[in-house]
Amino acid sequence: QKTADPEDALFPVARWQRVPPGRFFKERQKLQQRIIDAPSRQKSKARLELARFLFAHGYAPEADGVLRAAMAGDPQLHRQNDIRALQAAIAFLRGDPATARTLLSAPEFETIPEAALWLAASHAALEDHAKAASFDGKAMSIPASYHGLMASAVAVPLAQSLLASGQTDTAARLLEDASALNLTRSQKSRIRFL
């Protein structure tokens, strides 16, 4: 069952997924064909659509390459907060929390709870437990529309930091939120381990 995105979602994953996983490859081909068919001035927009689709399905490295191509084709994208946030989340998921932290440390993201979640997870992945645990409760909530890879990638390091900082109740709630999502057996095991 598909979960709707929160109205104020920074990453409207459910909308970006477009189709269930079983139709992923067919939809990806359709989006790739749109890039081929698009006039030059529209290619970056079509690439951005594909990058969001790939990200929403958990293909961070592929999304990174497509997003970079979109940004190379349209330098204005570098100035958009939603694009920089997407860059940060992709960087985090492909194992570069330092880049994610740098991108999300901009003042414009301070009031966005979902950006704070990824920033706190970035601090946690870099083992800055005190900084990760210093975020308020709003940042410690995983949107229900996140898929298992995204939820566990954010929840596990963040819960470790919260536990290291003595915030066991907040860690338990975060892990409970993540466990309620559609996780693989491996992802569930990582969360149960904590």
PDB file of C-alpha atoms in Angstrom:
ATOM      1  CA  GLN A   1       0.000   0.000   0.000  1.00  0.00           C
ATOM      2  CA  LYS A   2       1.358   3.368  -1.042  1.00  0.00           C
ATOM      3  CA  THR A   3       1.652   6.027   1.639  1.00  0.00           C
ATOM      4  CA  ALA A   4       0.927   9.623   0.707  1.00  0.00           C
ATOM      5  CA  ASP A   5       3.585  12.278   1.104  1.00  0.00           C
ATOM      6  CA  PRO A   6       3.161  14.882   3.834  1.00  0.00           C
ATOM      7  CA  GLU A   7       1.926  18.154   2.382  1.00  0.00           C
ATOM      8  CA  ASP A   8       5.174  19.944   3.253  1.00  0.00           C
ATOM      9  CA  ALA A   9       7.504  17.112   2.131  1.00  0.00           C
ATOM     10  CA  LEU A  10      10.942  18.176   1.036  1.00  0.00           C
ATOM     11  CA  PHE A  11      11.202  14.855  -0.781  1.00  0.00           C
ATOM     12  CA  PRO A  12       7.736  13.757  -1.944  1.00  0.00           C
ATOM     13  CA  VAL A  13       8.932  10.190  -2.397  1.00  0.00           C
ATOM     14  CA  ALA A  14       5.506   8.674  -3.076  1.00  0.00           C
ATOM     15  CA  ARG A  15       4.864  11.155  -5.887  1.00  0.00           C
ATOM     16  CA  TRP A  16       8.382  10.825  -7.311  1.00  0.00           C
ATOM     17  CA  GLN A  17       8.117   7.012  -7.379  1.00  0.00           C
ATOM     18  CA  ARG A  18       5.331   7.330  -9.934  1.00  0.00           C
ATOM     19  CA  VAL A  19       4.873   3.543 -10.201  1.00  0.00           C
ATOM     20  CA  PRO A  20       5.218   0.489  -7.942  1.00  0.00           C
ATOM     21  CA  PRO A  21       8.594  -1.302  -7.985  1.00  0.00           C
ATOM     22  CA  GLY A  22       7.283  -3.964 -10.390  1.00  0.00           C
ATOM     23  CA  ARG A  23       6.890  -1.329 -13.114  1.00  0.00           C
ATOM     24  CA  PHE A  24      10.169   0.464 -12.358  1.00  0.00           C
ATOM     25  CA  PHE A  25      12.118  -0.564 -15.475  1.00  0.00           C
ATOM     26  CA  LYS A  26       9.328   0.280 -17.896  1.00  0.00           C
ATOM     27  CA  GLU A  27       8.823   3.705 -16.309  1.00  0.00           C
ATOM     28  CA  ARG A  28      12.576   4.346 -16.275  1.00  0.00           C
ATOM     29  CA  GLN A  29      12.721   3.629 -20.006  1.00  0.00           C
ATOM     30  CA  LYS A  30       9.842   6.040 -20.584  1.00  0.00           C
ATOM     31  CA  LEU A  31      11.631   8.787 -18.631  1.00  0.00           C
ATOM     32  CA  GLN A  32      14.895   8.121 -20.471  1.00  0.00           C
ATOM     33  CA  GLN A  33      13.060   8.410 -23.773  1.00  0.00           C
ATOM     34  CA  ARG A  34      11.649  11.774 -22.668  1.00  0.00           C
ATOM     35  CA  ILE A  35      15.216  13.020 -22.228  1.00  0.00           C
ATOM     36  CA  ILE A  36      16.129  11.833 -25.717  1.00  0.00           C
ATOM     37  CA  ASP A  37      13.009  13.387 -27.246  1.00  0.00           C
ATOM     38  CA  ALA A  38      13.163  16.679 -25.319  1.00  0.00           C
ATOM     39  CA  PRO A  39      14.368  19.832 -27.049  1.00  0.00           C
ATOM     40  CA  SER A  40      17.752  21.024 -25.738  1.00  0.00           C
ATOM     41  CA  ARG A  41      16.250  23.639 -23.400  1.00  0.00           C
ATOM     42  CA  GLN A  42      13.986  20.999 -21.788  1.00  0.00           C
ATOM     43  CA  LYS A  43      16.556  18.225 -21.296  1.00  0.00           C
ATOM     44  CA  SER A  44      17.585  19.318 -17.798  1.00  0.00           C
ATOM     45  CA  LYS A  45      13.965  19.308 -16.652  1.00  0.00           C
ATOM     46  CA  ALA A  46      13.514  15.778 -18.040  1.00  0.00           C
ATOM     47  CA  ARG A  47      16.782  14.667 -16.388  1.00  0.00           C
ATOM     48  CA  LEU A  48      15.652  16.121 -13.071  1.00  0.00           C
ATOM     49  CA  GLU A  49      12.421  14.134 -13.321  1.00  0.00           C
ATOM     50  CA  LEU A  50      14.449  10.948 -13.918  1.00  0.00           C
ATOM     51  CA  ALA A  51      16.854  11.768 -11.058  1.00  0.00           C
ATOM     52  CA  ARG A  52      13.951  12.198  -8.622  1.00  0.00           C
ATOM     53  CA  PHE A  53      12.389   8.952  -9.839  1.00  0.00           C
ATOM     54  CA  LEU A  54      15.666   7.050  -9.340  1.00  0.00           C
ATOM     55  CA  PHE A  55      16.189   8.591  -5.896  1.00  0.00           C
ATOM     56  CA  ALA A  56      12.657   7.708  -4.830  1.00  0.00           C
ATOM     57  CA  HIS A  57      13.254   4.078  -5.796  1.00  0.00           C
ATOM     58  CA  GLY A  58      16.561   3.893  -3.914  1.00  0.00           C
ATOM     59  CA  TYR A  59      18.981   4.190  -6.836  1.00  0.00           C
ATOM     60  CA  ALA A  60      21.176   6.918  -5.328  1.00  0.00           C
ATOM     61  CA  PRO A  61      24.315   6.467  -7.482  1.00  0.00           C
ATOM     62  CA  GLU A  62      22.253   6.504 -10.672  1.00  0.00           C
ATOM     63  CA  ALA A  63      20.245   9.491  -9.444  1.00  0.00           C
ATOM     64  CA  ASP A  64      23.507  11.278  -8.674  1.00  0.00           C
ATOM     65  CA  GLY A  65      24.786  10.899 -12.240  1.00  0.00           C
ATOM     66  CA  VAL A  66      21.515  12.038 -13.792  1.00  0.00           C
ATOM     67  CA  LEU A  67      21.207  14.984 -11.371  1.00  0.00           C
ATOM     68  CA  ARG A  68      24.772  16.074 -12.185  1.00  0.00           C
ATOM     69  CA  ALA A  69      23.929  15.991 -15.902  1.00  0.00           C
ATOM     70  CA  ALA A  70      20.784  18.058 -15.274  1.00  0.00           C
ATOM     71  CA  MET A  71      22.768  20.614 -13.275  1.00  0.00           C
ATOM     72  CA  ALA A  72      25.464  20.806 -15.932  1.00  0.00           C
ATOM     73  CA  GLY A  73      22.780  21.570 -18.503  1.00  0.00           C
ATOM     74  CA  ASP A  74      21.070  24.209 -16.366  1.00  0.00           C
ATOM     75  CA  PRO A  75      23.358  26.120 -13.963  1.00  0.00           C
ATOM     76  CA  GLN A  76      20.266  27.746 -12.368  1.00  0.00           C
ATOM     77  CA  LEU A  77      19.544  24.407 -10.670  1.00  0.00           C
ATOM     78  CA  HIS A  78      22.595  24.962  -8.403  1.00  0.00           C
ATOM     79  CA  ARG A  79      20.735  27.854  -6.763  1.00  0.00           C
ATOM     80  CA  GLN A  80      17.513  25.976  -5.958  1.00  0.00           C
ATOM     81  CA  ASN A  81      17.188  24.792  -2.350  1.00  0.00           C
ATOM     82  CA  ASP A  82      15.150  21.707  -3.269  1.00  0.00           C
ATOM     83  CA  ILE A  83      17.860  20.616  -5.714  1.00  0.00           C
ATOM     84  CA  ARG A  84      20.637  21.190  -3.163  1.00  0.00           C
ATOM     85  CA  ALA A  85      18.644  19.191  -0.610  1.00  0.00           C
ATOM     86  CA  LEU A  86      18.229  16.374  -3.138  1.00  0.00           C
ATOM     87  CA  GLN A  87      21.971  16.488  -3.835  1.00  0.00           C
ATOM     88  CA  ALA A  88      22.592  16.186  -0.090  1.00  0.00           C
ATOM     89  CA  ALA A  89      20.266  13.210   0.392  1.00  0.00           C
ATOM     90  CA  ILE A  90      21.768  11.451  -2.620  1.00  0.00           C
ATOM     91  CA  ALA A  91      25.280  12.110  -1.290  1.00  0.00           C
ATOM     92  CA  PHE A  92      24.264  10.675   2.098  1.00  0.00           C
ATOM     93  CA  LEU A  93      22.755   7.541   0.548  1.00  0.00           C
ATOM     94  CA  ARG A  94      25.830   6.898  -1.577  1.00  0.00           C
ATOM     95  CA  GLY A  95      28.055   7.094   1.505  1.00  0.00           C
ATOM     96  CA  ASP A  96      29.194  10.721   1.550  1.00  0.00           C
ATOM     97  CA  PRO A  97      27.721  12.226   4.727  1.00  0.00           C
ATOM     98  CA  ALA A  98      30.330  15.024   4.772  1.00  0.00           C
ATOM     99  CA  THR A  99      28.981  16.453   1.511  1.00  0.00           C
ATOM    100  CA  ALA A 100      25.416  16.021   2.752  1.00  0.00           C
ATOM    101  CA  ARG A 101      26.283  17.890   5.953  1.00  0.00           C
ATOM    102  CA  THR A 102      27.923  20.733   4.025  1.00  0.00           C
ATOM    103  CA  LEU A 103      24.968  21.147   1.667  1.00  0.00           C
ATOM    104  CA  LEU A 104      22.355  21.004   4.443  1.00  0.00           C
ATOM    105  CA  SER A 105      24.189  23.326   6.837  1.00  0.00           C
ATOM    106  CA  ALA A 106      22.970  26.359   4.878  1.00  0.00           C
ATOM    107  CA  PRO A 107      20.661  28.665   6.878  1.00  0.00           C
ATOM    108  CA  GLU A 108      17.748  28.178   4.474  1.00  0.00           C
ATOM    109  CA  PHE A 109      17.357  24.581   5.675  1.00  0.00           C
ATOM    110  CA  GLU A 110      17.218  25.371   9.417  1.00  0.00           C
ATOM    111  CA  THR A 111      13.418  25.539   9.563  1.00  0.00           C
ATOM    112  CA  ILE A 112      12.717  22.467   7.423  1.00  0.00           C
ATOM    113  CA  PRO A 113      12.273  19.384   9.657  1.00  0.00           C
ATOM    114  CA  GLU A 114      13.000  16.897   6.859  1.00  0.00           C
ATOM    115  CA  ALA A 115      16.271  18.692   6.021  1.00  0.00           C
ATOM    116  CA  ALA A 116      17.134  18.626   9.730  1.00  0.00           C
ATOM    117  CA  LEU A 117      16.555  14.849   9.773  1.00  0.00           C
ATOM    118  CA  TRP A 118      19.115  14.337   6.985  1.00  0.00           C
ATOM    119  CA  LEU A 119      21.532  16.832   8.568  1.00  0.00           C
ATOM    120  CA  ALA A 120      21.278  15.073  11.938  1.00  0.00           C
ATOM    121  CA  ALA A 121      21.832  11.707  10.203  1.00  0.00           C
ATOM    122  CA  SER A 122      24.866  13.166   8.435  1.00  0.00           C
ATOM    123  CA  HIS A 123      26.347  14.275  11.759  1.00  0.00           C
ATOM    124  CA  ALA A 124      25.582  10.822  13.152  1.00  0.00           C
ATOM    125  CA  ALA A 125      27.239   9.022  10.233  1.00  0.00           C
ATOM    126  CA  LEU A 126      30.319  11.190  10.833  1.00  0.00           C
ATOM    127  CA  GLU A 127      30.147  10.110  14.521  1.00  0.00           C
ATOM    128  CA  ASP A 128      29.470  13.596  15.816  1.00  0.00           C
ATOM    129  CA  HIS A 129      26.968  12.136  18.274  1.00  0.00           C
ATOM    130  CA  ALA A 130      26.454  15.273  20.342  1.00  0.00           C
ATOM    131  CA  LYS A 131      25.638  17.367  17.274  1.00  0.00           C
ATOM    132  CA  ALA A 132      23.348  14.672  15.834  1.00  0.00           C
ATOM    133  CA  ALA A 133      21.466  14.306  19.112  1.00  0.00           C
ATOM    134  CA  SER A 134      21.067  18.080  19.539  1.00  0.00           C
ATOM    135  CA  PHE A 135      18.276  18.348  16.942  1.00  0.00           C
ATOM    136  CA  ASP A 136      14.761  18.793  18.260  1.00  0.00           C
ATOM    137  CA  GLY A 137      12.046  16.160  18.125  1.00  0.00           C
ATOM    138  CA  LYS A 138      10.634  17.337  14.767  1.00  0.00           C
ATOM    139  CA  ALA A 139      13.880  16.308  13.093  1.00  0.00           C
ATOM    140  CA  MET A 140      13.615  12.847  14.596  1.00  0.00           C
ATOM    141  CA  SER A 141      10.651  11.692  12.540  1.00  0.00           C
ATOM    142  CA  ILE A 142      10.924   9.608   9.385  1.00  0.00           C
ATOM    143  CA  PRO A 143       8.249  10.320   6.768  1.00  0.00           C
ATOM    144  CA  ALA A 144       6.015   7.311   6.185  1.00  0.00           C
ATOM    145  CA  SER A 145       6.474   7.625   2.411  1.00  0.00           C
ATOM    146  CA  TYR A 146      10.199   6.746   2.663  1.00  0.00           C
ATOM    147  CA  HIS A 147      11.138   3.302   1.382  1.00  0.00           C
ATOM    148  CA  GLY A 148      13.100   0.887   3.533  1.00  0.00           C
ATOM    149  CA  LEU A 149      16.561   1.769   2.215  1.00  0.00           C
ATOM    150  CA  MET A 150      16.041   5.458   2.890  1.00  0.00           C
ATOM    151  CA  ALA A 151      14.461   4.915   6.298  1.00  0.00           C
ATOM    152  CA  SER A 152      17.125   2.518   7.568  1.00  0.00           C
ATOM    153  CA  ALA A 153      20.004   4.589   6.116  1.00  0.00           C
ATOM    154  CA  VAL A 154      18.818   7.595   8.120  1.00  0.00           C
ATOM    155  CA  ALA A 155      17.495   5.839  11.233  1.00  0.00           C
ATOM    156  CA  VAL A 156      20.397   3.539  12.101  1.00  0.00           C
ATOM    157  CA  PRO A 157      23.234   6.081  12.483  1.00  0.00           C
ATOM    158  CA  LEU A 158      20.891   8.603  14.043  1.00  0.00           C
ATOM    159  CA  ALA A 159      19.632   6.077  16.605  1.00  0.00           C
ATOM    160  CA  GLN A 160      23.236   5.148  17.414  1.00  0.00           C
ATOM    161  CA  SER A 161      24.013   8.801  18.138  1.00  0.00           C
ATOM    162  CA  LEU A 162      20.894   9.196  20.237  1.00  0.00           C
ATOM    163  CA  LEU A 163      21.795   6.098  22.243  1.00  0.00           C
ATOM    164  CA  ALA A 164      25.372   7.335  22.671  1.00  0.00           C
ATOM    165  CA  SER A 165      23.942  10.610  23.990  1.00  0.00           C
ATOM    166  CA  GLY A 166      21.590   8.886  26.441  1.00  0.00           C
ATOM    167  CA  GLN A 167      18.380   9.732  24.558  1.00  0.00           C
ATOM    168  CA  THR A 168      16.982   6.202  24.631  1.00  0.00           C
ATOM    169  CA  ASP A 169      13.308   7.220  24.360  1.00  0.00           C
ATOM    170  CA  THR A 170      13.895   9.307  21.233  1.00  0.00           C
ATOM    171  CA  ALA A 171      16.048   6.534  19.724  1.00  0.00           C
ATOM    172  CA  ALA A 172      13.330   3.964  20.443  1.00  0.00           C
ATOM    173  CA  ARG A 173      10.658   6.157  18.819  1.00  0.00           C
ATOM    174  CA  LEU A 174      12.828   6.748  15.757  1.00  0.00           C
ATOM    175  CA  LEU A 175      13.510   3.031  15.352  1.00  0.00           C
ATOM    176  CA  GLU A 176       9.838   2.242  15.894  1.00  0.00           C
ATOM    177  CA  ASP A 177       8.925   4.721  13.109  1.00  0.00           C
ATOM    178  CA  ALA A 178      11.452   3.105  10.780  1.00  0.00           C
ATOM    179  CA  SER A 179      10.323  -0.427  11.680  1.00  0.00           C
ATOM    180  CA  ALA A 180       6.759   0.428  10.688  1.00  0.00           C
ATOM    181  CA  LEU A 181       7.898   1.011   7.100  1.00  0.00           C
ATOM    182  CA  ASN A 182       8.320  -1.599   4.393  1.00  0.00           C
ATOM    183  CA  LEU A 183      11.814  -2.853   5.258  1.00  0.00           C
ATOM    184  CA  THR A 184      13.745  -5.820   3.953  1.00  0.00           C
ATOM    185  CA  ARG A 185      14.767  -8.577   6.361  1.00  0.00           C
ATOM    186  CA  SER A 186      18.319  -7.176   6.431  1.00  0.00           C
ATOM    187  CA  GLN A 187      17.106  -3.646   7.204  1.00  0.00           C
ATOM    188  CA  LYS A 188      14.852  -4.963   9.974  1.00  0.00           C
ATOM    189  CA  SER A 189      17.803  -6.878  11.424  1.00  0.00           C
ATOM    190  CA  ARG A 190      19.957  -3.739  11.528  1.00  0.00           C
ATOM    191  CA  ILE A 191      17.229  -1.894  13.412  1.00  0.00           C
ATOM    192  CA  ARG A 192      16.525  -4.798  15.815  1.00  0.00           C
ATOM    193  CA  PHE A 193      20.244  -4.989  16.580  1.00  0.00           C
ATOM    194  CA  LEU A 194      20.116  -1.502  18.082  1.00  0.00           C
TER     195      LEU A 194
END
